[in-house]
Short mmCIF file of C-alpha atoms in Angstrom, two decimals:
data_model
loop_
_atom_site.label_atom_id
_atom_site.label_comp_id
_atom_site.label_asym_id
_atom_site.label_seq_id
_atom_site.Cartn_x
_atom_site.Cartn_y
_atom_site.Cartn_z
CA UNK A 1 113.06 12.25 42.20
CA UNK A 2 113.42 10.07 39.40
CA UNK A 3 116.48 8.35 40.83
CA UNK A 4 114.85 8.19 43.97
CA UNK A 5 111.41 6.33 42.39
CA UNK A 6 114.31 4.37 40.38
CA UNK A 7 115.99 2.69 43.61
CA UNK A 8 112.53 2.57 45.55
CA UNK A 9 111.27 0.06 42.68
CA UNK A 10 114.76 -2.07 42.14
CA UNK A 11 113.82 -2.72 46.25
CA UNK A 12 110.00 -3.59 45.24
CA UNK A 13 111.16 -6.07 42.32
CA UNK A 14 113.38 -7.97 45.45
CA UNK A 15 117.22 -6.54 44.89
CA UNK A 16 118.10 -6.13 48.01
CA UNK A 17 118.70 -2.93 50.31
CA UNK A 18 122.51 -3.78 49.81
CA UNK A 19 122.60 -4.44 46.22
CA UNK A 20 120.62 -1.88 45.30
CA UNK A 21 122.79 1.03 47.07
CA UNK A 22 125.83 -0.23 45.73
CA UNK A 23 124.36 -0.18 42.44
CA UNK A 24 123.40 3.33 42.13
CA UNK A 25 125.94 4.64 44.55
CA UNK A 26 124.04 5.30 47.06
CA UNK A 27 124.31 5.08 51.25
CA UNK A 28 121.93 2.09 52.61
CA UNK A 29 121.60 4.33 55.43
CA UNK A 30 119.99 7.72 53.45
CA UNK A 31 116.22 6.26 54.22
CA UNK A 32 114.33 8.52 55.51
CA UNK A 33 111.25 6.45 55.28
CA UNK A 34 110.08 9.47 51.84
CA UNK A 35 111.28 8.99 48.41
CA UNK A 36 110.78 13.21 49.02
CA UNK A 37 114.14 15.29 49.45
CA UNK A 38 115.12 16.91 52.43
CA UNK A 39 114.01 20.08 52.92
CA UNK A 40 117.18 21.39 55.41
CA UNK A 41 116.41 23.10 57.88
CA UNK A 42 117.00 27.00 58.04
CA UNK A 43 120.69 28.24 60.53
CA UNK A 44 119.28 30.06 63.22
CA UNK A 45 122.31 32.69 63.97
CA UNK A 46 122.71 34.33 66.89
CA UNK A 47 123.96 38.06 65.58
CA UNK A 48 126.03 40.62 67.81
CA UNK A 49 122.89 42.63 68.03
CA UNK A 50 121.79 39.22 70.59
CA UNK A 51 125.06 38.21 71.80
CA UNK A 52 125.32 42.55 73.92
CA UNK A 53 121.45 41.63 74.82
CA UNK A 54 122.06 37.94 76.12
CA UNK A 55 125.39 39.53 77.77
CA UNK A 56 123.87 42.18 79.84
CA UNK A 57 120.71 39.76 80.75
CA UNK A 58 123.27 37.41 82.33
CA UNK A 59 124.94 40.32 84.08
CA UNK A 60 121.43 41.82 85.25
CA UNK A 61 120.21 38.35 86.36
CA UNK A 62 122.55 35.74 87.05
CA UNK A 63 120.35 32.67 87.32
CA UNK A 64 118.59 33.75 84.00
CA UNK A 65 118.35 29.96 82.23
CA UNK A 66 118.89 29.46 78.82
CA UNK A 67 115.35 28.58 77.80
CA UNK A 68 114.50 32.64 79.92
CA UNK A 69 117.04 34.07 77.38
CA UNK A 70 115.34 32.45 74.09
CA UNK A 71 112.03 33.70 75.14
CA UNK A 72 113.71 37.10 76.93
CA UNK A 73 115.48 37.67 73.23
CA UNK A 74 112.51 36.64 71.42
CA UNK A 75 114.87 33.96 69.29
CA UNK A 76 113.68 31.02 67.08
CA UNK A 77 116.61 29.18 67.37
CA UNK A 78 116.98 25.87 70.42
CA UNK A 79 118.23 26.24 73.65
CA UNK A 80 121.56 24.68 72.87
CA UNK A 81 122.13 27.73 70.28
CA UNK A 82 122.42 29.98 72.97
CA UNK A 83 125.12 27.20 75.01
CA UNK A 84 126.92 27.30 71.73
CA UNK A 85 126.81 31.43 71.73
CA UNK A 86 127.64 31.50 75.42
CA UNK A 87 130.47 29.39 75.23
CA UNK A 88 131.86 31.63 71.86
CA UNK A 89 131.14 34.59 74.19
CA UNK A 90 133.12 32.70 77.37
CA UNK A 91 130.17 34.00 79.50
CA UNK A 92 129.45 31.65 82.73
CA UNK A 93 126.41 29.72 82.20
CA UNK A 94 124.36 27.50 84.88
CA UNK A 95 123.04 24.20 83.79
CA UNK A 96 120.33 23.44 86.15
CA UNK A 97 118.50 25.91 87.70
CA UNK A 98 117.92 24.82 90.74
CA UNK A 99 121.02 22.84 92.76
CA UNK A 100 120.87 21.08 96.39
CA UNK A 101 124.00 22.12 98.38
CA UNK A 102 126.60 19.13 98.59
CA UNK A 103 127.06 18.35 102.54
CA UNK A 104 130.48 20.13 102.47
CA UNK A 105 129.43 23.40 101.37
CA UNK A 106 127.25 23.71 104.47
CA UNK A 107 127.71 27.56 106.14
CA UNK A 108 126.39 25.78 109.33
CA UNK A 109 128.53 25.49 112.33
#
């Protein structure tokens, strides 16, 4: 915290951001708008139990969305995390819940 306060004081005293960054050996782009350290978010893990349940749910309901899976499994992760789990498991997934058929896919004669 002391280093952060010295950096802010240096810029407030008139030194350029580039000069301050070089002097304190920090990235100029490391600003977040606050001098408080950023607390890392916890990593959400989709464990083997979740993966088995996901595979079962997809077999039972092939058009289930990632958000519906997240809710059904009571996961606190993002739908993107479920997407990556699907990808690593080799499971198919739908990008959109509803899709229009292309004219070339018409079943009418």
